[in-house]
Amino acid sequence: MITAEQREQVRGWFAGRLPDDLFESLTEVTVDREEITVVGRVPEPRLAEGASSAEREAAVKARVQEFRERTRDDRVAVAREAEHRFRRKVSWGVECGGERALFTHVAAPVMTRLRQPERQVLDTLIAGGVARSRSDALAWCVRLVQRHTDDWLTELRDSLEHVERVRAQGPDAGPRDAAAAGTEAAQDGSPREREE
């Protein structure tokens, strides 16, 4: 389970490491066991007053594509550093003119290919002891969790963060950085990279 403090450390690292002119603003940094997704806002294209919705849509798509190509080298350099530091793949996306576009993203195999928000649901259930594996968690989700996603999972995550804070105060607790703590995600027996 990734704690709020670890998420804040990852977001802070990206805020400090990204070139100042890459995004207008850093809107979202989302973290799970496999992936960090970084989304920033880019300026809307300037259109003539009264431009049609088709013209606006084409202009936004072109702006996103231009940004993707122009910033590729900078984004790859930052991603390499982050992947080494946090031991997760980095995915990129932008918001422009009210639209959101993801350039790359990890589709991790579970029982099916799931995007990051769905994997976070499964990992929370495992960390909370509700399910033994992602497979069990997925079946449980299909039957029950959809009705309670917002309220119940928020409460469970808050409880898990409290458990992590209490564990950190125990006699065996030592200083840990975000990269080391982040490799301890859920206790489902899956192989994890070890810090050297």
Short mmCIF file of N, CA and C in Angstrom, two decimals:
data_model
loop_
_atom_site.label_atom_id
_atom_site.label_comp_id
_atom_site.label_asym_id
_atom_site.label_seq_id
_atom_site.Cartn_x
_atom_site.Cartn_y
_atom_site.Cartn_z
N MET A 1 0.85 -1.19 0.00
CA MET A 1 0.00 0.00 0.00
C MET A 1 0.89 1.24 0.00
N ILE A 2 0.59 2.16 -0.86
CA ILE A 2 1.33 3.42 -0.93
C ILE A 2 0.66 4.41 0.02
N THR A 3 1.42 4.99 0.94
CA THR A 3 0.85 5.92 1.90
C THR A 3 0.73 7.31 1.29
N ALA A 4 -0.05 8.15 1.95
CA ALA A 4 -0.22 9.53 1.49
C ALA A 4 1.12 10.25 1.49
N GLU A 5 1.95 10.00 2.50
CA GLU A 5 3.26 10.65 2.57
C GLU A 5 4.15 10.23 1.41
N GLN A 6 4.13 8.95 1.07
CA GLN A 6 4.92 8.47 -0.07
C GLN A 6 4.43 9.10 -1.38
N ARG A 7 3.09 9.21 -1.55
CA ARG A 7 2.56 9.86 -2.75
C ARG A 7 3.01 11.32 -2.81
N GLU A 8 2.99 11.99 -1.66
CA GLU A 8 3.42 13.39 -1.62
C GLU A 8 4.90 13.52 -1.96
N GLN A 9 5.73 12.58 -1.50
CA GLN A 9 7.15 12.61 -1.83
C GLN A 9 7.38 12.43 -3.32
N VAL A 10 6.64 11.50 -3.94
CA VAL A 10 6.78 11.28 -5.38
C VAL A 10 6.33 12.53 -6.13
N ARG A 11 5.17 13.09 -5.75
CA ARG A 11 4.68 14.30 -6.41
C ARG A 11 5.69 15.44 -6.24
N GLY A 12 6.24 15.58 -5.04
CA GLY A 12 7.23 16.63 -4.80
C GLY A 12 8.48 16.45 -5.65
N TRP A 13 8.92 15.19 -5.81
CA TRP A 13 10.10 14.93 -6.63
C TRP A 13 9.83 15.36 -8.07
N PHE A 14 8.67 15.00 -8.61
CA PHE A 14 8.34 15.39 -9.98
C PHE A 14 8.21 16.91 -10.10
N ALA A 15 7.57 17.55 -9.12
CA ALA A 15 7.41 19.00 -9.16
C ALA A 15 8.77 19.69 -9.20
N GLY A 16 9.74 19.15 -8.46
CA GLY A 16 11.07 19.74 -8.44
C GLY A 16 11.92 19.35 -9.63
N ARG A 17 11.70 18.19 -10.20
CA ARG A 17 12.56 17.67 -11.27
C ARG A 17 12.11 18.07 -12.67
N LEU A 18 10.81 18.24 -12.89
CA LEU A 18 10.33 18.58 -14.23
C LEU A 18 10.83 19.95 -14.66
N PRO A 19 11.23 20.11 -15.91
CA PRO A 19 11.61 21.45 -16.39
C PRO A 19 10.45 22.43 -16.17
N ASP A 20 10.77 23.67 -15.79
CA ASP A 20 9.74 24.65 -15.47
C ASP A 20 8.78 24.92 -16.62
N ASP A 21 9.27 24.80 -17.84
CA ASP A 21 8.42 25.13 -18.99
C ASP A 21 7.73 23.91 -19.61
N LEU A 22 7.80 22.75 -18.94
CA LEU A 22 7.19 21.56 -19.52
C LEU A 22 5.66 21.67 -19.51
N PHE A 23 5.07 21.96 -18.36
CA PHE A 23 3.62 22.09 -18.23
C PHE A 23 3.29 23.49 -17.72
N GLU A 24 2.06 23.94 -17.98
CA GLU A 24 1.55 25.15 -17.31
C GLU A 24 1.45 24.87 -15.83
N SER A 25 0.95 23.68 -15.52
CA SER A 25 0.89 23.24 -14.12
C SER A 25 0.86 21.72 -14.09
N LEU A 26 1.38 21.18 -13.01
CA LEU A 26 1.35 19.74 -12.77
C LEU A 26 0.01 19.45 -12.10
N THR A 27 -0.89 18.74 -12.80
CA THR A 27 -2.24 18.58 -12.26
C THR A 27 -2.41 17.30 -11.46
N GLU A 28 -1.65 16.25 -11.78
CA GLU A 28 -1.88 14.98 -11.08
C GLU A 28 -0.64 14.09 -11.17
N VAL A 29 -0.30 13.46 -10.05
CA VAL A 29 0.71 12.40 -10.01
C VAL A 29 0.07 11.26 -9.23
N THR A 30 -0.17 10.14 -9.93
CA THR A 30 -0.83 8.99 -9.33
C THR A 30 0.17 7.84 -9.25
N VAL A 31 0.19 7.13 -8.12
CA VAL A 31 1.18 6.08 -7.88
C VAL A 31 0.50 4.79 -7.46
N ASP A 32 0.94 3.67 -8.03
CA ASP A 32 0.59 2.36 -7.51
C ASP A 32 1.82 1.48 -7.55
N ARG A 33 1.69 0.17 -7.39
CA ARG A 33 2.86 -0.72 -7.33
C ARG A 33 3.67 -0.73 -8.61
N GLU A 34 3.02 -0.61 -9.76
CA GLU A 34 3.73 -0.74 -11.04
C GLU A 34 4.03 0.58 -11.73
N GLU A 35 3.27 1.62 -11.44
CA GLU A 35 3.28 2.78 -12.33
C GLU A 35 3.12 4.09 -11.58
N ILE A 36 3.76 5.11 -12.15
CA ILE A 36 3.54 6.50 -11.74
C ILE A 36 2.99 7.20 -12.98
N THR A 37 1.81 7.80 -12.86
CA THR A 37 1.22 8.53 -13.97
C THR A 37 1.32 10.02 -13.68
N VAL A 38 1.95 10.76 -14.59
CA VAL A 38 2.17 12.20 -14.45
C VAL A 38 1.33 12.91 -15.50
N VAL A 39 0.43 13.79 -15.05
CA VAL A 39 -0.43 14.53 -15.96
C VAL A 39 -0.26 16.02 -15.68
N GLY A 40 -0.04 16.78 -16.74
CA GLY A 40 0.10 18.22 -16.61
C GLY A 40 -0.80 18.95 -17.59
N ARG A 41 -1.03 20.23 -17.29
CA ARG A 41 -1.87 21.05 -18.16
C ARG A 41 -1.00 21.77 -19.18
N VAL A 42 -1.44 21.77 -20.42
CA VAL A 42 -0.77 22.52 -21.48
C VAL A 42 -1.73 23.59 -21.99
N PRO A 43 -1.19 24.69 -22.54
CA PRO A 43 -2.07 25.78 -22.95
C PRO A 43 -3.00 25.38 -24.09
N GLU A 44 -4.22 25.91 -24.03
CA GLU A 44 -5.17 25.67 -25.11
C GLU A 44 -4.72 26.43 -26.35
N PRO A 45 -5.02 25.89 -27.53
CA PRO A 45 -4.71 26.64 -28.74
C PRO A 45 -5.61 27.86 -28.86
N ARG A 46 -5.09 28.92 -29.45
CA ARG A 46 -5.88 30.14 -29.65
C ARG A 46 -6.67 29.99 -30.93
N LEU A 47 -7.96 30.13 -30.80
CA LEU A 47 -8.85 29.99 -31.95
C LEU A 47 -9.63 31.28 -32.15
N ALA A 48 -10.09 31.46 -33.36
CA ALA A 48 -10.92 32.62 -33.67
C ALA A 48 -12.23 32.51 -32.91
N GLU A 49 -12.78 33.66 -32.54
CA GLU A 49 -14.05 33.64 -31.84
C GLU A 49 -15.11 32.99 -32.73
N GLY A 50 -15.91 32.15 -32.13
CA GLY A 50 -16.96 31.47 -32.89
C GLY A 50 -16.48 30.23 -33.62
N ALA A 51 -15.30 29.72 -33.28
CA ALA A 51 -14.79 28.51 -33.92
C ALA A 51 -15.73 27.34 -33.64
N SER A 52 -15.89 26.47 -34.60
CA SER A 52 -16.79 25.33 -34.46
C SER A 52 -16.20 24.30 -33.49
N SER A 53 -17.05 23.39 -33.02
CA SER A 53 -16.57 22.35 -32.12
C SER A 53 -15.60 21.42 -32.84
N ALA A 54 -15.81 21.19 -34.14
CA ALA A 54 -14.89 20.35 -34.91
C ALA A 54 -13.51 21.01 -35.01
N GLU A 55 -13.50 22.33 -35.23
CA GLU A 55 -12.23 23.06 -35.30
C GLU A 55 -11.52 23.03 -33.95
N ARG A 56 -12.29 23.23 -32.88
CA ARG A 56 -11.71 23.21 -31.53
C ARG A 56 -11.13 21.84 -31.23
N GLU A 57 -11.87 20.78 -31.52
CA GLU A 57 -11.40 19.42 -31.26
C GLU A 57 -10.12 19.12 -32.03
N ALA A 58 -10.06 19.51 -33.30
CA ALA A 58 -8.86 19.29 -34.12
C ALA A 58 -7.67 20.07 -33.58
N ALA A 59 -7.92 21.31 -33.12
CA ALA A 59 -6.84 22.15 -32.59
C ALA A 59 -6.28 21.56 -31.30
N VAL A 60 -7.14 21.06 -30.42
CA VAL A 60 -6.69 20.46 -29.16
C VAL A 60 -5.88 19.20 -29.45
N LYS A 61 -6.36 18.35 -30.35
CA LYS A 61 -5.61 17.14 -30.71
C LYS A 61 -4.24 17.48 -31.28
N ALA A 62 -4.19 18.49 -32.12
CA ALA A 62 -2.91 18.91 -32.70
C ALA A 62 -1.98 19.47 -31.63
N ARG A 63 -2.51 20.23 -30.68
CA ARG A 63 -1.68 20.79 -29.60
C ARG A 63 -1.10 19.67 -28.75
N VAL A 64 -1.91 18.66 -28.42
CA VAL A 64 -1.45 17.53 -27.62
C VAL A 64 -0.35 16.77 -28.37
N GLN A 65 -0.55 16.52 -29.66
CA GLN A 65 0.45 15.81 -30.46
C GLN A 65 1.75 16.61 -30.56
N GLU A 66 1.64 17.91 -30.74
CA GLU A 66 2.83 18.77 -30.82
C GLU A 66 3.59 18.71 -29.50
N PHE A 67 2.88 18.80 -28.38
CA PHE A 67 3.52 18.73 -27.07
C PHE A 67 4.22 17.39 -26.89
N ARG A 68 3.55 16.32 -27.26
CA ARG A 68 4.12 14.97 -27.09
C ARG A 68 5.43 14.83 -27.85
N GLU A 69 5.45 15.27 -29.08
CA GLU A 69 6.66 15.14 -29.90
C GLU A 69 7.77 16.08 -29.43
N ARG A 70 7.42 17.32 -29.11
CA ARG A 70 8.42 18.32 -28.72
C ARG A 70 9.08 17.99 -27.39
N THR A 71 8.35 17.38 -26.47
CA THR A 71 8.88 17.16 -25.12
C THR A 71 9.37 15.74 -24.88
N ARG A 72 9.35 14.91 -25.91
CA ARG A 72 9.68 13.49 -25.73
C ARG A 72 11.03 13.29 -25.04
N ASP A 73 12.09 13.95 -25.52
CA ASP A 73 13.43 13.74 -24.93
C ASP A 73 13.47 14.13 -23.45
N ASP A 74 12.85 15.28 -23.12
CA ASP A 74 12.83 15.71 -21.71
C ASP A 74 12.06 14.72 -20.85
N ARG A 75 10.91 14.26 -21.34
CA ARG A 75 10.09 13.33 -20.57
C ARG A 75 10.79 11.98 -20.38
N VAL A 76 11.48 11.51 -21.42
CA VAL A 76 12.20 10.24 -21.31
C VAL A 76 13.32 10.35 -20.27
N ALA A 77 14.04 11.46 -20.27
CA ALA A 77 15.12 11.65 -19.30
C ALA A 77 14.59 11.63 -17.87
N VAL A 78 13.50 12.34 -17.62
CA VAL A 78 12.90 12.37 -16.28
C VAL A 78 12.38 10.98 -15.91
N ALA A 79 11.74 10.31 -16.86
CA ALA A 79 11.19 8.98 -16.58
C ALA A 79 12.28 7.99 -16.20
N ARG A 80 13.42 8.04 -16.89
CA ARG A 80 14.52 7.13 -16.55
C ARG A 80 14.98 7.33 -15.11
N GLU A 81 15.15 8.59 -14.72
CA GLU A 81 15.56 8.87 -13.33
C GLU A 81 14.51 8.37 -12.34
N ALA A 82 13.25 8.66 -12.63
CA ALA A 82 12.16 8.27 -11.72
C ALA A 82 12.04 6.75 -11.64
N GLU A 83 12.16 6.06 -12.77
CA GLU A 83 12.05 4.60 -12.77
C GLU A 83 13.17 3.97 -11.96
N HIS A 84 14.35 4.54 -12.02
CA HIS A 84 15.47 4.04 -11.21
C HIS A 84 15.22 4.34 -9.72
N ARG A 85 14.76 5.53 -9.44
CA ARG A 85 14.57 5.96 -8.05
C ARG A 85 13.39 5.26 -7.37
N PHE A 86 12.25 5.16 -8.07
CA PHE A 86 11.03 4.66 -7.46
C PHE A 86 10.67 3.23 -7.87
N ARG A 87 11.43 2.65 -8.80
CA ARG A 87 11.23 1.26 -9.26
C ARG A 87 9.82 1.02 -9.80
N ARG A 88 9.36 1.98 -10.58
CA ARG A 88 8.06 1.90 -11.24
C ARG A 88 8.17 2.53 -12.62
N LYS A 89 7.34 2.08 -13.53
CA LYS A 89 7.28 2.70 -14.85
C LYS A 89 6.61 4.06 -14.73
N VAL A 90 6.98 4.98 -15.60
CA VAL A 90 6.38 6.31 -15.61
C VAL A 90 5.55 6.47 -16.87
N SER A 91 4.31 6.91 -16.69
CA SER A 91 3.42 7.19 -17.80
C SER A 91 3.11 8.68 -17.82
N TRP A 92 2.80 9.20 -19.01
CA TRP A 92 2.59 10.63 -19.18
C TRP A 92 1.23 10.92 -19.78
N GLY A 93 0.70 12.07 -19.43
CA GLY A 93 -0.55 12.53 -20.02
C GLY A 93 -0.66 14.03 -19.89
N VAL A 94 -1.62 14.60 -20.62
CA VAL A 94 -1.84 16.05 -20.55
C VAL A 94 -3.34 16.34 -20.48
N GLU A 95 -3.64 17.53 -19.96
CA GLU A 95 -4.97 18.10 -20.03
C GLU A 95 -4.86 19.36 -20.88
N CYS A 96 -5.78 19.49 -21.82
CA CYS A 96 -5.76 20.65 -22.70
C CYS A 96 -7.20 20.93 -23.13
N GLY A 97 -7.64 22.14 -22.87
CA GLY A 97 -8.98 22.53 -23.29
C GLY A 97 -10.07 21.64 -22.74
N GLY A 98 -9.93 21.17 -21.52
CA GLY A 98 -10.94 20.31 -20.92
C GLY A 98 -10.85 18.86 -21.34
N GLU A 99 -9.92 18.54 -22.21
CA GLU A 99 -9.72 17.15 -22.66
C GLU A 99 -8.50 16.56 -21.96
N ARG A 100 -8.50 15.25 -21.79
CA ARG A 100 -7.37 14.55 -21.18
C ARG A 100 -6.88 13.49 -22.14
N ALA A 101 -5.55 13.42 -22.30
CA ALA A 101 -4.95 12.40 -23.18
C ALA A 101 -3.77 11.77 -22.46
N LEU A 102 -3.75 10.42 -22.41
CA LEU A 102 -2.62 9.68 -21.87
C LEU A 102 -1.79 9.18 -23.03
N PHE A 103 -0.47 9.40 -22.96
CA PHE A 103 0.41 8.97 -24.05
C PHE A 103 0.79 7.51 -23.89
N THR A 104 1.17 7.16 -22.70
CA THR A 104 1.61 5.81 -22.40
C THR A 104 0.99 5.41 -21.09
N HIS A 105 0.81 4.14 -20.88
CA HIS A 105 0.32 3.67 -19.60
C HIS A 105 0.56 2.17 -19.51
N VAL A 106 0.75 1.72 -18.30
CA VAL A 106 1.01 0.32 -18.05
C VAL A 106 -0.33 -0.41 -17.97
N ALA A 107 -0.43 -1.50 -18.66
CA ALA A 107 -1.59 -2.38 -18.54
C ALA A 107 -1.07 -3.68 -17.93
N ALA A 108 -1.11 -3.77 -16.60
CA ALA A 108 -0.54 -4.91 -15.89
C ALA A 108 -1.48 -6.10 -15.94
N PRO A 109 -0.95 -7.28 -16.23
CA PRO A 109 -1.83 -8.46 -16.25
C PRO A 109 -2.27 -8.85 -14.84
N VAL A 110 -3.55 -9.05 -14.69
CA VAL A 110 -4.11 -9.57 -13.45
C VAL A 110 -4.93 -10.77 -13.92
N MET A 111 -6.22 -10.61 -14.09
CA MET A 111 -7.02 -11.59 -14.82
C MET A 111 -7.34 -11.02 -16.20
N THR A 112 -7.27 -9.73 -16.27
CA THR A 112 -7.47 -8.99 -17.50
C THR A 112 -6.52 -7.81 -17.43
N ARG A 113 -6.43 -7.02 -18.44
CA ARG A 113 -5.55 -5.85 -18.38
C ARG A 113 -6.30 -4.70 -17.74
N LEU A 114 -5.74 -4.18 -16.65
CA LEU A 114 -6.39 -3.12 -15.91
C LEU A 114 -5.53 -1.87 -15.89
N ARG A 115 -6.16 -0.74 -15.97
CA ARG A 115 -5.47 0.54 -15.85
C ARG A 115 -5.20 0.82 -14.37
N GLN A 116 -4.39 1.82 -14.11
CA GLN A 116 -3.94 2.12 -12.76
C GLN A 116 -5.08 2.31 -11.75
N PRO A 117 -6.14 3.06 -12.05
CA PRO A 117 -7.19 3.21 -11.03
C PRO A 117 -7.81 1.88 -10.61
N GLU A 118 -8.01 0.94 -11.56
CA GLU A 118 -8.57 -0.35 -11.21
C GLU A 118 -7.60 -1.19 -10.39
N ARG A 119 -6.28 -1.15 -10.70
CA ARG A 119 -5.30 -1.90 -9.91
C ARG A 119 -5.23 -1.38 -8.48
N GLN A 120 -5.40 -0.06 -8.30
CA GLN A 120 -5.37 0.50 -6.96
C GLN A 120 -6.51 -0.05 -6.10
N VAL A 121 -7.68 -0.26 -6.70
CA VAL A 121 -8.79 -0.85 -5.97
C VAL A 121 -8.41 -2.24 -5.48
N LEU A 122 -7.85 -3.08 -6.38
CA LEU A 122 -7.48 -4.45 -6.01
C LEU A 122 -6.41 -4.47 -4.92
N ASP A 123 -5.38 -3.64 -5.05
CA ASP A 123 -4.28 -3.63 -4.08
C ASP A 123 -4.75 -3.17 -2.70
N THR A 124 -5.71 -2.26 -2.66
CA THR A 124 -6.25 -1.82 -1.37
C THR A 124 -6.98 -2.96 -0.67
N LEU A 125 -7.74 -3.74 -1.43
CA LEU A 125 -8.45 -4.88 -0.83
C LEU A 125 -7.49 -5.93 -0.30
N ILE A 126 -6.39 -6.17 -1.01
CA ILE A 126 -5.39 -7.13 -0.54
C ILE A 126 -4.71 -6.62 0.72
N ALA A 127 -4.28 -5.35 0.68
CA ALA A 127 -3.59 -4.77 1.84
C ALA A 127 -4.49 -4.76 3.07
N GLY A 128 -5.80 -4.62 2.86
CA GLY A 128 -6.74 -4.60 3.97
C GLY A 128 -7.17 -5.98 4.44
N GLY A 129 -6.65 -7.04 3.80
CA GLY A 129 -6.99 -8.39 4.20
C GLY A 129 -8.35 -8.86 3.72
N VAL A 130 -8.98 -8.12 2.83
CA VAL A 130 -10.28 -8.52 2.30
C VAL A 130 -10.12 -9.64 1.29
N ALA A 131 -9.00 -9.64 0.55
CA ALA A 131 -8.75 -10.66 -0.48
C ALA A 131 -7.31 -11.12 -0.37
N ARG A 132 -7.05 -12.36 -0.85
CA ARG A 132 -5.70 -12.92 -0.78
C ARG A 132 -4.87 -12.59 -2.01
N SER A 133 -5.51 -12.34 -3.12
CA SER A 133 -4.79 -12.09 -4.37
C SER A 133 -5.58 -11.11 -5.22
N ARG A 134 -4.95 -10.66 -6.30
CA ARG A 134 -5.67 -9.78 -7.21
C ARG A 134 -6.85 -10.50 -7.86
N SER A 135 -6.70 -11.79 -8.09
CA SER A 135 -7.79 -12.56 -8.66
C SER A 135 -9.00 -12.57 -7.72
N ASP A 136 -8.77 -12.86 -6.43
CA ASP A 136 -9.85 -12.83 -5.45
C ASP A 136 -10.45 -11.44 -5.33
N ALA A 137 -9.58 -10.44 -5.31
CA ALA A 137 -10.06 -9.06 -5.18
C ALA A 137 -10.92 -8.65 -6.37
N LEU A 138 -10.52 -9.06 -7.56
CA LEU A 138 -11.30 -8.72 -8.75
C LEU A 138 -12.69 -9.33 -8.70
N ALA A 139 -12.79 -10.61 -8.30
CA ALA A 139 -14.09 -11.26 -8.20
C ALA A 139 -14.96 -10.56 -7.16
N TRP A 140 -14.36 -10.20 -6.04
CA TRP A 140 -15.09 -9.52 -4.98
C TRP A 140 -15.58 -8.16 -5.47
N CYS A 141 -14.72 -7.47 -6.20
CA CYS A 141 -15.09 -6.15 -6.74
C CYS A 141 -16.30 -6.23 -7.67
N VAL A 142 -16.31 -7.22 -8.54
CA VAL A 142 -17.40 -7.35 -9.50
C VAL A 142 -18.72 -7.52 -8.77
N ARG A 143 -18.71 -8.30 -7.71
CA ARG A 143 -19.95 -8.57 -6.98
C ARG A 143 -20.40 -7.44 -6.07
N LEU A 144 -19.46 -6.72 -5.46
CA LEU A 144 -19.86 -5.85 -4.36
C LEU A 144 -19.30 -4.43 -4.38
N VAL A 145 -18.04 -4.25 -4.69
CA VAL A 145 -17.36 -2.99 -4.44
C VAL A 145 -17.87 -1.83 -5.28
N GLN A 146 -18.37 -2.07 -6.47
CA GLN A 146 -18.80 -0.97 -7.32
C GLN A 146 -19.78 -0.04 -6.60
N ARG A 147 -20.64 -0.61 -5.78
CA ARG A 147 -21.61 0.23 -5.07
C ARG A 147 -20.96 1.10 -4.00
N HIS A 148 -19.78 0.69 -3.51
CA HIS A 148 -19.17 1.36 -2.36
C HIS A 148 -17.81 1.96 -2.64
N THR A 149 -17.41 2.07 -3.88
CA THR A 149 -16.04 2.47 -4.21
C THR A 149 -15.59 3.73 -3.49
N ASP A 150 -16.35 4.80 -3.62
CA ASP A 150 -15.89 6.08 -3.07
C ASP A 150 -15.80 6.07 -1.55
N ASP A 151 -16.91 5.79 -0.89
CA ASP A 151 -16.93 5.90 0.57
C ASP A 151 -16.12 4.80 1.26
N TRP A 152 -16.38 3.57 0.90
CA TRP A 152 -15.77 2.45 1.60
C TRP A 152 -14.27 2.40 1.39
N LEU A 153 -13.80 2.54 0.15
CA LEU A 153 -12.37 2.45 -0.11
C LEU A 153 -11.61 3.63 0.48
N THR A 154 -12.21 4.80 0.50
CA THR A 154 -11.56 5.95 1.14
C THR A 154 -11.36 5.67 2.62
N GLU A 155 -12.38 5.12 3.26
CA GLU A 155 -12.26 4.78 4.68
C GLU A 155 -11.20 3.69 4.90
N LEU A 156 -11.16 2.68 4.03
CA LEU A 156 -10.17 1.61 4.16
C LEU A 156 -8.75 2.16 3.97
N ARG A 157 -8.55 3.01 2.97
CA ARG A 157 -7.22 3.60 2.76
C ARG A 157 -6.79 4.44 3.96
N ASP A 158 -7.71 5.21 4.52
CA ASP A 158 -7.38 6.00 5.71
C ASP A 158 -6.97 5.09 6.86
N SER A 159 -7.69 3.99 7.03
CA SER A 159 -7.35 3.04 8.10
C SER A 159 -5.97 2.42 7.87
N LEU A 160 -5.66 2.06 6.63
CA LEU A 160 -4.37 1.47 6.32
C LEU A 160 -3.22 2.45 6.55
N GLU A 161 -3.46 3.72 6.23
CA GLU A 161 -2.43 4.72 6.50
C GLU A 161 -2.19 4.85 7.99
N HIS A 162 -3.26 4.75 8.78
CA HIS A 162 -3.10 4.78 10.24
C HIS A 162 -2.28 3.58 10.70
N VAL A 163 -2.56 2.40 10.16
CA VAL A 163 -1.80 1.20 10.50
C VAL A 163 -0.32 1.39 10.15
N GLU A 164 -0.03 1.95 8.98
CA GLU A 164 1.37 2.20 8.59
C GLU A 164 2.06 3.15 9.56
N ARG A 165 1.36 4.19 10.00
CA ARG A 165 1.96 5.14 10.96
C ARG A 165 2.27 4.44 12.27
N VAL A 166 1.37 3.59 12.75
CA VAL A 166 1.59 2.86 14.00
C VAL A 166 2.77 1.90 13.84
N ARG A 167 2.82 1.16 12.73
CA ARG A 167 3.95 0.24 12.49
C ARG A 167 5.27 0.99 12.48
N ALA A 168 5.29 2.18 11.90
CA ALA A 168 6.52 2.95 11.80
C ALA A 168 7.04 3.38 13.17
N GLN A 169 6.18 3.38 14.18
CA GLN A 169 6.59 3.77 15.52
C GLN A 169 7.06 2.58 16.35
N GLY A 170 6.99 1.37 15.78
CA GLY A 170 7.37 0.15 16.51
C GLY A 170 8.87 0.06 16.74
N PRO A 171 9.29 -0.93 17.54
CA PRO A 171 10.70 -1.06 17.93
C PRO A 171 11.63 -1.40 16.77
N ASP A 172 11.12 -2.01 15.71
CA ASP A 172 11.96 -2.38 14.57
C ASP A 172 11.98 -1.32 13.49
N ALA A 173 11.28 -0.22 13.69
CA ALA A 173 11.18 0.81 12.66
C ALA A 173 12.52 1.53 12.51
N GLY A 174 12.88 1.78 11.28
CA GLY A 174 14.08 2.54 10.98
C GLY A 174 13.77 3.52 9.88
N PRO A 175 14.69 4.41 9.57
CA PRO A 175 14.43 5.39 8.52
C PRO A 175 14.28 4.69 7.17
N ARG A 176 13.26 5.11 6.43
CA ARG A 176 13.03 4.55 5.10
C ARG A 176 12.76 5.69 4.15
N ASP A 177 13.28 5.57 2.92
CA ASP A 177 12.94 6.59 1.93
C ASP A 177 11.77 6.10 1.09
N ALA A 178 11.24 6.96 0.25
CA ALA A 178 10.05 6.63 -0.54
C ALA A 178 10.29 5.45 -1.47
N ALA A 179 11.48 5.35 -2.02
CA ALA A 179 11.76 4.25 -2.96
C ALA A 179 11.74 2.91 -2.24
N ALA A 180 12.34 2.85 -1.06
CA ALA A 180 12.38 1.59 -0.32
C ALA A 180 11.00 1.24 0.20
N ALA A 181 10.29 2.21 0.75
CA ALA A 181 8.97 1.96 1.29
C ALA A 181 8.00 1.58 0.18
N GLY A 182 8.17 2.15 -0.98
CA GLY A 182 7.26 1.88 -2.09
C GLY A 182 7.36 0.47 -2.62
N THR A 183 8.47 -0.23 -2.38
CA THR A 183 8.62 -1.60 -2.90
C THR A 183 7.91 -2.61 -2.03
N GLU A 184 7.33 -2.15 -0.89
CA GLU A 184 6.69 -3.07 0.03
C GLU A 184 5.18 -3.15 -0.17
N ALA A 185 4.68 -2.82 -1.29
CA ALA A 185 3.25 -2.66 -1.56
C ALA A 185 2.37 -3.66 -0.82
N ALA A 186 1.74 -4.57 -1.49
CA ALA A 186 0.81 -5.49 -0.85
C ALA A 186 1.49 -6.81 -0.52
N GLN A 187 0.89 -7.57 0.39
CA GLN A 187 1.45 -8.84 0.84
C GLN A 187 0.81 -10.00 0.09
N ASP A 188 0.88 -10.02 -1.25
CA ASP A 188 0.21 -11.08 -2.00
C ASP A 188 1.17 -12.12 -2.54
N GLY A 189 2.44 -12.06 -2.14
CA GLY A 189 3.40 -13.07 -2.57
C GLY A 189 3.97 -12.85 -3.95
N SER A 190 3.64 -11.74 -4.60
CA SER A 190 4.19 -11.52 -5.94
C SER A 190 5.63 -11.04 -5.82
N PRO A 191 6.47 -11.37 -6.82
CA PRO A 191 7.88 -10.97 -6.75
C PRO A 191 8.01 -9.46 -6.83
N ARG A 192 8.94 -8.91 -6.07
CA ARG A 192 9.21 -7.48 -6.09
C ARG A 192 10.71 -7.25 -6.24
N GLU A 193 11.04 -6.13 -6.80
CA GLU A 193 12.44 -5.77 -6.90
C GLU A 193 12.95 -5.38 -5.53
N ARG A 194 14.16 -5.73 -5.21
CA ARG A 194 14.75 -5.37 -3.93
C ARG A 194 15.72 -4.21 -4.15
N GLU A 195 15.80 -3.35 -3.16
CA GLU A 195 16.75 -2.25 -3.22
C GLU A 195 18.13 -2.79 -2.87
N GLU A 196 19.11 -2.37 -3.62
CA GLU A 196 20.48 -2.87 -3.38
C GLU A 196 21.25 -1.94 -2.50
#
